[in-house]
PDB file of C-alpha atoms and ligand atoms in Angstrom:
ATOM      1  CA  MET A1319      11.465  -0.220 -10.394  1.00 94.00           C
ATOM      2  CA  LEU A1320      12.011   0.084  -6.656  1.00 98.00           C
ATOM      3  CA  LYS A1321      15.354  -0.695  -5.086  1.00 98.00           C
ATOM      4  CA  ILE A1322      16.004  -0.715  -1.351  1.00 98.00           C
ATOM      5  CA  GLU A1323      19.670  -1.043  -0.403  1.00 98.00           C
ATOM      6  CA  HIS A1324      20.869  -1.903   3.089  1.00 98.00           C
ATOM      7  CA  VAL A1325      18.316   0.250   4.872  1.00 98.00           C
ATOM      8  CA  ASN A1326      18.612   0.602   8.651  1.00 98.00           C
ATOM      9  CA  ILE A1327      16.406   2.532  11.020  1.00 98.00           C
ATOM     10  CA  THR A1328      16.465   2.582  14.812  1.00 98.00           C
ATOM     11  CA  PHE A1329      13.838   4.357  16.890  1.00 97.00           C
ATOM     12  CA  ASN A1330      14.606   5.952  20.281  1.00 95.00           C
ATOM     13  CA  LYS A1331      18.330   5.419  19.936  1.00 94.00           C
ATOM     14  CA  ASN A1332      20.265   5.088  23.188  1.00 94.00           C
ATOM     15  CA  THR A1333      17.161   4.855  25.345  1.00 95.00           C
ATOM     16  CA  VAL A1334      15.518   1.881  27.025  1.00 95.00           C
ATOM     17  CA  ASN A1335      12.959   1.985  24.217  1.00 94.00           C
ATOM     18  CA  GLU A1336      15.540   1.554  21.469  1.00 95.00           C
ATOM     19  CA  ARG A1337      14.062  -0.434  18.549  1.00 95.00           C
ATOM     20  CA  ARG A1338      15.936  -1.572  15.493  1.00 96.00           C
ATOM     21  CA  ALA A1339      12.870  -1.453  13.273  1.00 98.00           C
ATOM     22  CA  LEU A1340      14.733  -2.180  10.022  1.00 98.00           C
ATOM     23  CA  GLN A1341      18.013  -4.063   9.888  1.00 98.00           C
ATOM     24  CA  ASP A1342      19.981  -4.095   6.668  1.00 98.00           C
ATOM     25  CA  VAL A1343      16.895  -4.466   4.504  1.00 98.00           C
ATOM     26  CA  SER A1344      17.554  -4.848   0.778  1.00 98.00           C
ATOM     27  CA  LEU A1345      15.049  -5.717  -1.895  1.00 97.00           C
ATOM     28  CA  THR A1346      14.245  -5.066  -5.523  1.00 97.00           C
ATOM     29  CA  LEU A1347      10.850  -4.756  -7.162  1.00 98.00           C
ATOM     30  CA  GLU A1348      10.802  -4.934 -10.938  1.00 97.00           C
ATOM     31  CA  SER A1349       8.305  -2.755 -12.763  1.00 97.00           C
ATOM     32  CA  GLY A1350       4.859  -4.280 -12.416  1.00 97.00           C
ATOM     33  CA  ASP A1351       5.781  -6.508  -9.469  1.00 98.00           C
ATOM     34  CA  PHE A1352       2.914  -6.919  -7.005  1.00 98.00           C
ATOM     35  CA  VAL A1353       4.574  -7.916  -3.744  1.00 98.00           C
ATOM     36  CA  THR A1354       2.551  -8.945  -0.702  1.00 98.00           C
ATOM     37  CA  VAL A1355       4.229  -8.411   2.684  1.00 98.00           C
ATOM     38  CA  ILE A1356       3.658 -10.503   5.796  1.00 96.00           C
ATOM     39  CA  GLY A1357       5.266 -10.798   9.226  1.00 94.00           C
ATOM     40  CA  SER A1358       4.453 -10.652  12.934  1.00 92.00           C
ATOM     41  CA  ASN A1359       3.410  -7.511  14.783  1.00 92.00           C
ATOM     42  CA  GLY A1360       6.326  -5.114  15.034  1.00 93.00           C
ATOM     43  CA  ALA A1361       8.272  -6.880  12.268  1.00 96.00           C
ATOM     44  CA  GLY A1362       8.917  -3.550  10.547  1.00 97.00           C
ATOM     45  CA  LYS A1363       6.400  -3.795   7.695  1.00 97.00           C
ATOM     46  CA  SER A1364       4.832  -0.353   8.166  1.00 97.00           C
ATOM     47  CA  THR A1365       8.247   1.155   8.875  1.00 98.00           C
ATOM     48  CA  LEU A1366       9.485  -0.183   5.537  1.00 98.00           C
ATOM     49  CA  LEU A1367       6.589   1.545   3.755  1.00 98.00           C
ATOM     50  CA  ASN A1368       7.214   4.711   5.779  1.00 97.00           C
ATOM     51  CA  VAL A1369      10.854   4.788   4.706  1.00 97.00           C
ATOM     52  CA  ILE A1370       9.824   4.334   1.076  1.00 98.00           C
ATOM     53  CA  SER A1371       7.192   7.097   1.269  1.00 97.00           C
ATOM     54  CA  GLY A1372       9.560   9.448   3.101  1.00 96.00           C
ATOM     55  CA  THR A1373       7.497   9.605   6.298  1.00 96.00           C
ATOM     56  CA  TYR A1374      10.645   8.384   8.088  1.00 96.00           C
ATOM     57  CA  GLU A1375      14.198   8.924   6.952  1.00 95.00           C
ATOM     58  CA  ALA A1376      16.485   5.904   7.033  1.00 96.00           C
ATOM     59  CA  ASP A1377      19.560   6.091   9.315  1.00 97.00           C
ATOM     60  CA  SER A1378      21.563   4.519   6.519  1.00 97.00           C
ATOM     61  CA  GLY A1379      21.010   2.820   3.183  1.00 98.00           C
ATOM     62  CA  ASN A1380      19.310   3.978  -0.005  1.00 97.00           C
ATOM     63  CA  VAL A1381      15.899   4.016  -1.643  1.00 98.00           C
ATOM     64  CA  LEU A1382      15.775   4.241  -5.428  1.00 98.00           C
ATOM     65  CA  LEU A1383      12.615   4.663  -7.477  1.00 97.00           C
ATOM     66  CA  ASP A1384      12.844   4.256 -11.257  1.00 96.00           C
ATOM     67  CA  GLY A1385      16.601   4.713 -11.016  1.00 94.00           C
ATOM     68  CA  LYS A1386      16.394   7.936  -9.018  1.00 96.00           C
ATOM     69  CA  ASP A1387      17.836   8.098  -5.509  1.00 97.00           C
ATOM     70  CA  ILE A1388      14.947   9.360  -3.353  1.00 96.00           C
ATOM     71  CA  THR A1389      16.505   8.544   0.045  1.00 96.00           C
ATOM     72  CA  TYR A1390      16.462  12.196   1.098  1.00 94.00           C
ATOM     73  CA  LEU A1391      13.601  13.467  -1.053  1.00 94.00           C
ATOM     74  CA  LYS A1392      10.866  15.136   1.024  1.00 94.00           C
ATOM     75  CA  GLU A1393       7.680  13.165   1.555  1.00 94.00           C
ATOM     76  CA  HIS A1394       5.371  15.583  -0.294  1.00 91.00           C
ATOM     77  CA  ARG A1395       7.626  15.464  -3.353  1.00 92.00           C
ATOM     78  CA  ARG A1396       7.549  11.666  -3.432  1.00 93.00           C
ATOM     79  CA  ALA A1397       3.769  11.704  -3.007  1.00 90.00           C
ATOM     80  CA  ARG A1398       3.390  12.706  -6.660  1.00 88.00           C
ATOM     81  CA  LYS A1399       4.851   9.362  -7.665  1.00 94.00           C
ATOM     82  CA  ILE A1400       3.699   7.176  -4.788  1.00 96.00           C
ATOM     83  CA  GLY A1401       0.077   6.233  -4.069  1.00 95.00           C
ATOM     84  CA  ARG A1402      -0.701   5.139  -0.536  1.00 95.00           C
ATOM     85  CA  LEU A1403      -3.545   3.529   1.397  1.00 96.00           C
ATOM     86  CA  PHE A1404      -3.822   2.840   5.109  1.00 95.00           C
ATOM     87  CA  GLN A1405      -6.009   0.670   7.293  1.00 92.00           C
ATOM     88  CA  ASP A1406      -8.109   3.667   8.333  1.00 90.00           C
ATOM     89  CA  PRO A1407     -10.542   4.644   5.541  1.00 84.00           C
ATOM     90  CA  LEU A1408     -10.609   8.179   7.013  1.00 82.00           C
ATOM     91  CA  LYS A1409      -7.002   8.762   6.056  1.00 85.00           C
ATOM     92  CA  GLY A1410      -6.254  10.083   2.619  1.00 79.00           C
ATOM     93  CA  THR A1411      -9.551  11.765   1.805  1.00 83.00           C
ATOM     94  CA  ALA A1412     -11.178  15.042   2.793  1.00 87.00           C
ATOM     95  CA  PRO A1413     -14.505  14.039   4.448  1.00 90.00           C
ATOM     96  CA  HIS A1414     -16.286  17.351   3.843  1.00 93.00           C
ATOM     97  CA  MET A1415     -15.409  17.434   0.174  1.00 94.00           C
ATOM     98  CA  THR A1416     -17.536  15.574  -2.336  1.00 95.00           C
ATOM     99  CA  ILE A1417     -16.440  12.428  -4.171  1.00 96.00           C
ATOM    100  CA  GLU A1418     -15.787  14.409  -7.351  1.00 95.00           C
ATOM    101  CA  GLU A1419     -13.808  17.084  -5.495  1.00 94.00           C
ATOM    102  CA  ASN A1420     -11.643  14.428  -3.887  1.00 94.00           C
ATOM    103  CA  LEU A1421     -11.084  12.768  -7.253  1.00 95.00           C
ATOM    104  CA  GLY A1422     -10.342  16.187  -8.780  1.00 93.00           C
ATOM    105  CA  LEU A1423      -7.708  16.798  -6.139  1.00 91.00           C
ATOM    106  CA  ALA A1424      -6.075  13.452  -6.841  1.00 92.00           C
ATOM    107  CA  TYR A1425      -6.328  13.961 -10.602  1.00 92.00           C
ATOM    108  CA  SER A1426      -4.571  17.338 -10.473  1.00 87.00           C
ATOM    109  CA  ARG A1427      -1.656  15.782  -8.603  1.00 77.00           C
ATOM    110  CA  GLY A1428       1.407  15.419 -10.759  1.00 60.00           C
ATOM    111  CA  LYS A1429      -0.089  17.735 -13.368  1.00 67.00           C
ATOM    112  CA  LYS A1430       1.158  21.213 -14.130  1.00 55.00           C
ATOM    113  CA  ARG A1431      -2.169  22.942 -13.607  1.00 55.00           C
ATOM    114  CA  GLY A1432      -3.049  23.429  -9.990  1.00 54.00           C
ATOM    115  CA  PHE A1433      -6.155  22.249  -8.260  1.00 54.00           C
ATOM    116  CA  SER A1434      -9.222  24.414  -8.698  1.00 59.00           C
ATOM    117  CA  MET A1435     -12.370  23.939  -6.650  1.00 59.00           C
ATOM    118  CA  GLY A1436     -14.593  23.510  -9.686  1.00 67.00           C
ATOM    119  CA  VAL A1437     -14.595  20.171 -11.488  1.00 73.00           C
ATOM    120  CA  LYS A1438     -14.537  20.391 -15.268  1.00 81.00           C
ATOM    121  CA  LYS A1439     -17.393  18.760 -17.156  1.00 80.00           C
ATOM    122  CA  SER A1440     -15.020  16.519 -19.129  1.00 84.00           C
ATOM    123  CA  ASP A1441     -13.317  15.415 -15.911  1.00 91.00           C
ATOM    124  CA  GLU A1442     -16.710  14.741 -14.358  1.00 92.00           C
ATOM    125  CA  GLU A1443     -17.536  12.247 -17.115  1.00 94.00           C
ATOM    126  CA  PHE A1444     -14.157  10.582 -16.663  1.00 95.00           C
ATOM    127  CA  PHE A1445     -14.700  10.302 -12.891  1.00 96.00           C
ATOM    128  CA  ARG A1446     -18.181   8.878 -13.432  1.00 96.00           C
ATOM    129  CA  GLU A1447     -16.731   6.226 -15.726  1.00 95.00           C
ATOM    130  CA  LYS A1448     -14.005   5.340 -13.208  1.00 95.00           C
ATOM    131  CA  LEU A1449     -16.570   5.100 -10.403  1.00 96.00           C
ATOM    132  CA  ARG A1450     -18.794   2.884 -12.531  1.00 95.00           C
ATOM    133  CA  GLU A1451     -15.907   0.426 -12.831  1.00 92.00           C
ATOM    134  CA  LEU A1452     -15.928   0.032  -9.038  1.00 92.00           C
ATOM    135  CA  ASN A1453     -19.416  -1.470  -9.260  1.00 90.00           C
ATOM    136  CA  LEU A1454     -20.567   0.149  -6.038  1.00 91.00           C
ATOM    137  CA  GLY A1455     -23.191   2.458  -7.498  1.00 91.00           C
ATOM    138  CA  LEU A1456     -21.068   5.501  -6.727  1.00 95.00           C
ATOM    139  CA  GLU A1457     -21.260   6.877 -10.284  1.00 96.00           C
ATOM    140  CA  ASP A1458     -24.540   8.585  -9.370  1.00 96.00           C
ATOM    141  CA  ARG A1459     -23.170  10.100  -6.172  1.00 96.00           C
ATOM    142  CA  LEU A1460     -20.475  12.462  -7.424  1.00 96.00           C
ATOM    143  CA  LYS A1461     -21.799  15.304  -5.250  1.00 96.00           C
ATOM    144  CA  THR A1462     -21.936  13.210  -2.066  1.00 96.00           C
ATOM    145  CA  PRO A1463     -19.466  14.210   0.662  1.00 96.00           C
ATOM    146  CA  MET A1464     -16.876  11.469   1.263  1.00 95.00           C
ATOM    147  CA  GLY A1465     -17.772  11.499   4.959  1.00 93.00           C
ATOM    148  CA  LEU A1466     -21.180   9.978   4.201  1.00 95.00           C
ATOM    149  CA  LEU A1467     -19.798   6.857   2.534  1.00 95.00           C
ATOM    150  CA  SER A1468     -19.327   3.504   4.243  1.00 94.00           C
ATOM    151  CA  GLY A1469     -15.794   2.405   5.114  1.00 93.00           C
ATOM    152  CA  GLY A1470     -15.612   0.070   2.140  1.00 94.00           C
ATOM    153  CA  GLN A1471     -16.952   2.640  -0.314  1.00 95.00           C
ATOM    154  CA  ARG A1472     -14.511   5.190   1.012  1.00 95.00           C
ATOM    155  CA  GLN A1473     -11.591   2.789   0.747  1.00 95.00           C
ATOM    156  CA  ALA A1474     -12.580   2.003  -2.848  1.00 96.00           C
ATOM    157  CA  VAL A1475     -12.669   5.726  -3.720  1.00 96.00           C
ATOM    158  CA  THR A1476      -9.326   6.238  -1.929  1.00 96.00           C
ATOM    159  CA  LEU A1477      -7.911   3.439  -4.061  1.00 96.00           C
ATOM    160  CA  LEU A1478      -9.229   5.213  -7.148  1.00 96.00           C
ATOM    161  CA  MET A1479      -7.656   8.484  -5.958  1.00 95.00           C
ATOM    162  CA  ALA A1480      -4.299   6.790  -5.407  1.00 96.00           C
ATOM    163  CA  THR A1481      -4.310   5.317  -8.910  1.00 96.00           C
ATOM    164  CA  ILE A1482      -6.265   7.797 -11.087  1.00 95.00           C
ATOM    165  CA  VAL A1483      -2.886   9.156 -12.175  1.00 94.00           C
ATOM    166  CA  THR A1484      -0.943   5.889 -12.468  1.00 95.00           C
ATOM    167  CA  PRO A1485       1.689   6.037  -9.700  1.00 96.00           C
ATOM    168  CA  ALA A1486       5.243   4.718 -10.055  1.00 97.00           C
ATOM    169  CA  LEU A1487       4.553   2.805  -6.866  1.00 98.00           C
ATOM    170  CA  LEU A1488       1.514   1.857  -4.794  1.00 98.00           C
ATOM    171  CA  LEU A1489       1.885   1.221  -1.053  1.00 98.00           C
ATOM    172  CA  LEU A1490      -0.951  -0.555   0.752  1.00 98.00           C
ATOM    173  CA  ASP A1491      -0.760  -0.967   4.530  1.00 97.00           C
ATOM    174  CA  GLU A1492      -3.463  -3.434   5.593  1.00 97.00           C
ATOM    175  CA  HIS A1493      -5.952  -1.380   3.604  1.00 96.00           C
ATOM    176  CA  THR A1494      -8.745  -3.946   3.975  1.00 96.00           C
ATOM    177  CA  ALA A1495      -8.163  -4.829   7.646  1.00 94.00           C
ATOM    178  CA  ALA A1496     -10.787  -2.454   9.045  1.00 92.00           C
ATOM    179  CA  LEU A1497     -13.542  -3.684   6.717  1.00 93.00           C
ATOM    180  CA  ASP A1498     -16.027  -6.507   7.248  1.00 92.00           C
ATOM    181  CA  PRO A1499     -14.957  -9.758   5.492  1.00 92.00           C
ATOM    182  CA  LYS A1500     -17.263  -9.384   2.485  1.00 92.00           C
ATOM    183  CA  THR A1501     -16.342  -5.755   1.855  1.00 91.00           C
ATOM    184  CA  ALA A1502     -12.666  -6.551   2.462  1.00 93.00           C
ATOM    185  CA  GLU A1503     -12.812  -9.181  -0.259  1.00 94.00           C
ATOM    186  CA  GLN A1504     -14.532  -6.779  -2.632  1.00 93.00           C
ATOM    187  CA  VAL A1505     -11.907  -4.052  -2.081  1.00 95.00           C
ATOM    188  CA  MET A1506      -9.165  -6.682  -2.415  1.00 97.00           C
ATOM    189  CA  ARG A1507     -10.543  -7.802  -5.776  1.00 96.00           C
ATOM    190  CA  LEU A1508     -10.793  -4.188  -6.950  1.00 96.00           C
ATOM    191  CA  THR A1509      -7.207  -3.633  -5.886  1.00 98.00           C
ATOM    192  CA  ASP A1510      -6.080  -6.646  -7.865  1.00 98.00           C
ATOM    193  CA  GLU A1511      -7.972  -5.496 -10.971  1.00 97.00           C
ATOM    194  CA  ILE A1512      -6.600  -1.951 -10.868  1.00 97.00           C
ATOM    195  CA  VAL A1513      -3.018  -3.054 -10.133  1.00 98.00           C
ATOM    196  CA  LYS A1514      -3.114  -5.584 -12.981  1.00 97.00           C
ATOM    197  CA  GLU A1515      -4.795  -3.263 -15.473  1.00 96.00           C
ATOM    198  CA  HIS A1516      -2.214  -0.505 -15.034  1.00 96.00           C
ATOM    199  CA  LYS A1517       0.685  -2.859 -14.163  1.00 97.00           C
ATOM    200  CA  ILE A1518       1.372  -0.805 -11.045  1.00 98.00           C
ATOM    201  CA  THR A1519       4.436  -1.753  -9.000  1.00 98.00           C
ATOM    202  CA  THR A1520       2.864  -2.501  -5.618  1.00 98.00           C
ATOM    203  CA  LEU A1521       3.780  -3.389  -2.037  1.00 98.00           C
ATOM    204  CA  MET A1522       0.811  -4.651  -0.019  1.00 98.00           C
ATOM    205  CA  ILE A1523       1.008  -5.467   3.690  1.00 98.00           C
ATOM    206  CA  THR A1524      -1.591  -7.962   4.853  1.00 96.00           C
ATOM    207  CA  HIS A1525      -2.233 -10.085   7.914  1.00 93.00           C
ATOM    208  CA  ASN A1526      -4.213 -12.485   5.804  1.00 93.00           C
ATOM    209  CA  ILE A1527      -1.664 -15.094   4.743  1.00 93.00           C
ATOM    210  CA  LYS A1528      -4.050 -16.700   2.310  1.00 93.00           C
ATOM    211  CA  ASN A1529      -4.483 -13.344   0.549  1.00 95.00           C
ATOM    212  CA  ALA A1530      -0.724 -12.860   0.638  1.00 96.00           C
ATOM    213  CA  LEU A1531      -0.201 -16.054  -1.356  1.00 97.00           C
ATOM    214  CA  GLU A1532      -3.242 -15.634  -3.584  1.00 96.00           C
ATOM    215  CA  TYR A1533      -2.680 -12.075  -4.798  1.00 98.00           C
ATOM    216  CA  GLY A1534       0.405 -10.598  -6.422  1.00 98.00           C
ATOM    217  CA  ASN A1535       3.424 -12.378  -7.879  1.00 98.00           C
ATOM    218  CA  LYS A1536       5.869 -12.289  -4.940  1.00 98.00           C
ATOM    219  CA  THR A1537       5.655 -12.435  -1.151  1.00 98.00           C
ATOM    220  CA  LEU A1538       8.083 -10.732   1.213  1.00 98.00           C
ATOM    221  CA  VAL A1539       8.310 -12.279   4.671  1.00 97.00           C
ATOM    222  CA  MET A1540       9.587  -9.972   7.421  1.00 97.00           C
ATOM    223  CA  SER A1541      10.654 -10.778  10.963  1.00 95.00           C
ATOM    224  CA  GLN A1542      12.150  -8.548  13.628  1.00 95.00           C
ATOM    225  CA  GLY A1543      13.217  -5.785  11.283  1.00 97.00           C
ATOM    226  CA  LYS A1544      14.674  -8.097   8.682  1.00 97.00           C
ATOM    227  CA  ALA A1545      13.583  -9.107   5.206  1.00 97.00           C
ATOM    228  CA  LEU A1546      13.606 -12.831   5.884  1.00 95.00           C
ATOM    229  CA  MET A1547      12.724 -14.139   2.437  1.00 96.00           C
ATOM    230  CA  MET A1548      11.130 -13.246  -0.870  1.00 97.00           C
ATOM    231  CA  LEU A1549       8.920 -16.009  -2.210  1.00 98.00           C
ATOM    232  CA  GLU A1550       8.433 -16.102  -5.960  1.00 98.00           C
ATOM    233  CA  GLY A1551       8.106 -18.397  -8.936  1.00 97.00           C
ATOM    234  CA  GLN A1552       7.571 -22.097  -8.407  1.00 97.00           C
ATOM    235  CA  GLU A1553       8.417 -21.975  -4.704  1.00 97.00           C
ATOM    236  CA  ARG A1554       5.598 -19.499  -4.151  1.00 97.00           C
ATOM    237  CA  ALA A1555       3.206 -21.287  -6.472  1.00 97.00           C
ATOM    238  CA  ASN A1556       3.628 -24.459  -4.401  1.00 97.00           C
ATOM    239  CA  MET A1557       3.397 -22.649  -1.073  1.00 96.00           C
ATOM    240  CA  THR A1558       0.502 -23.290   1.275  1.00 95.00           C
ATOM    241  CA  VAL A1559      -0.367 -21.503   4.510  1.00 92.00           C
ATOM    242  CA  GLU A1560       0.810 -24.561   6.491  1.00 91.00           C
ATOM    243  CA  LYS A1561       4.122 -24.852   4.628  1.00 93.00           C
ATOM    244  CA  LEU A1562       4.737 -21.144   5.066  1.00 93.00           C
ATOM    245  CA  MET A1563       4.176 -21.434   8.826  1.00 90.00           C
ATOM    246  CA  GLU A1564       6.696 -24.271   8.990  1.00 90.00           C
ATOM    247  CA  LEU A1565       9.198 -22.350   6.890  1.00 91.00           C
ATOM    248  CA  TYR A1566       8.749 -19.298   9.080  1.00 90.00           C
ATOM    249  CA  SER A1567       9.290 -21.112  12.353  1.00 89.00           C
ATOM    250  CA  SER A1568      12.387 -22.847  11.034  1.00 89.00           C
ATOM    251  CA  THR A1569      13.897 -19.564   9.761  1.00 88.00           C
ATOM    252  CA  ALA A1570      12.676 -16.735  12.020  1.00 85.00           C
ATOM    253  CA  GLU A1571      13.630 -16.225  15.653  1.00 86.00           C
ATOM    254  CA  ASP A1572      10.083 -15.370  16.658  1.00 84.00           C
ATOM    255  CA  SER A1573       6.767 -16.989  15.809  1.00 79.00           C
ATOM    256  CA  PHE A1574       3.760 -15.833  13.863  1.00 74.00           C
ATOM    257  CA  THR A1575       1.500 -13.840  16.132  1.00 64.00           C
ATOM    258  CA  ASP A1576      -2.146 -14.577  16.611  1.00 52.00           C
ATOM    259  CA  LYS A1577      -3.132 -11.433  14.723  1.00 58.00           C
ATOM    260  CA  MET A1578      -2.313 -13.351  11.542  1.00 63.00           C
ATOM    261  CA  ILE A1579      -5.302 -14.696   9.719  1.00 63.00           C
ATOM    262  CA  LEU A1580      -4.536 -18.167   8.522  1.00 60.00           C
ATOM    263  CA  ASP A1581      -7.593 -19.073   6.522  1.00 54.00           C
TER     264      ASP A1581
HETATM  265  N1  ATP B1393       7.432   6.282  15.213  1.00 86.28           N
HETATM  266  C1  ATP B1393       7.930   5.303  15.960  1.00 86.28           C
HETATM  267  N2  ATP B1393       8.586   5.562  17.124  1.00 86.28           N
HETATM  268  C2  ATP B1393       9.097   4.565  17.866  1.00 86.28           C
HETATM  269  N3  ATP B1393       9.025   3.268  17.561  1.00 86.28           N
HETATM  270  C3  ATP B1393       8.385   2.942  16.428  1.00 86.28           C
HETATM  271  C4  ATP B1393       7.811   3.930  15.564  1.00 86.28           C
HETATM  272  N4  ATP B1393       7.241   3.297  14.506  1.00 86.28           N
HETATM  273  C5  ATP B1393       7.458   1.988  14.701  1.00 86.28           C
HETATM  274  N5  ATP B1393       8.144   1.759  15.844  1.00 86.28           N
HETATM  275  C6  ATP B1393       8.592   0.455  16.349  1.00 86.28           C
HETATM  276  O1  ATP B1393       9.289  -0.196  15.308  1.00 86.28           O
HETATM  277  C7  ATP B1393       8.965  -1.586  15.277  1.00 86.28           C
HETATM  278  C8  ATP B1393       8.369  -1.935  13.913  1.00 86.28           C
HETATM  279  O2  ATP B1393       7.071  -1.344  13.853  1.00 86.28           O
HETATM  280  P1  ATP B1393       6.125  -1.428  12.564  1.00 86.28           P
HETATM  281  O3  ATP B1393       4.990  -0.515  12.815  1.00 86.28           O
HETATM  282  O4  ATP B1393       6.944  -1.195  11.359  1.00 86.28           O
HETATM  283  O5  ATP B1393       5.668  -2.933  12.610  1.00 86.28           O
HETATM  284  P2  ATP B1393       4.625  -3.721  11.687  1.00 86.28           P
HETATM  285  O6  ATP B1393       5.346  -4.881  11.108  1.00 86.28           O
HETATM  286  O7  ATP B1393       3.946  -2.794  10.778  1.00 86.28           O
HETATM  287  O8  ATP B1393       3.612  -4.297  12.808  1.00 86.28           O
HETATM  288  P3  ATP B1393       2.012  -4.459  12.787  1.00 86.28           P
HETATM  289  O9  ATP B1393       1.750  -5.765  12.128  1.00 86.28           O
HETATM  290  O10 ATP B1393       1.658  -4.492  14.230  1.00 86.28           O
HETATM  291  O11 ATP B1393       1.431  -3.299  12.055  1.00 86.28           O
HETATM  292  C9  ATP B1393       8.037  -1.833  16.433  1.00 86.28           C
HETATM  293  O12 ATP B1393       8.804  -2.290  17.527  1.00 86.28           O
HETATM  294  C10 ATP B1393       7.455  -0.470  16.717  1.00 86.28           C
HETATM  295  O13 ATP B1393       7.101  -0.341  18.065  1.00 86.28           O
HETATM  296 MG1   MG B1394       2.010  -2.095  10.568  1.00 86.28          MG
END
């Protein structure tokens, strides 16, 4: 379970560039919740994920993961429990290391034994099986350097790395936005399968409103640093892109930006 309590963060305090990126944000994710996050540019979506991952420290408020207060826990210590994907497929993997070495690195995370350069035969079989499930033909390319893969393939492997040891929380920041539409859909479907299979508590930022309503079980709408609303249950089930736009403009002080993909 993830609990965010009254989190505030202001960048460049007392300068002309002062930005209240998060304003009294509170929200709760139950175990297994898959929450999609939408909002205009600069709404504070990435900042919210950064505060949860420990990249930024909140000015005030608390972050609790599985009952433990992690507000001041260092980022690298949270990383054992939190899987993360970004828009850029280059982030999160070592390009000169092979697929199996990258998976080995991810697999050793959170385990007592440290990472060793060699990959054990039994692990190799396990990785091959996991790669086969991606359906991208990568199971025969264990020795291929990550840097040689396409963006979509790399993002799929990064997703595997983030979830090969089931994380307490998965944070996805527009992880399909840099991919072509067909590949984006493929990676989105893979994400959905993996999240559902392991019941991973997930926060996924997307600019694709249709995806936001289609995937997951709740949708968080953010505007100007605030958590405007959490759609769930029947209200969400009945929500359409058009209705959501109307709801947004009648509630938020700004409007949806053109970066949003509406269909
Ligand atoms: N490291 C930083 N230093 C200064 N200002 C920042 C920093 N990170 C974010 N901001 C500002 O905080 C606000 C929220 O930014 P954030 O990146 O969280 O928005 P977002 O909702 O992810 O937007 P987008 O859809 O464009 O990715 C913006 O005004 C942004 O300029
Ligand atoms: Mg962002």
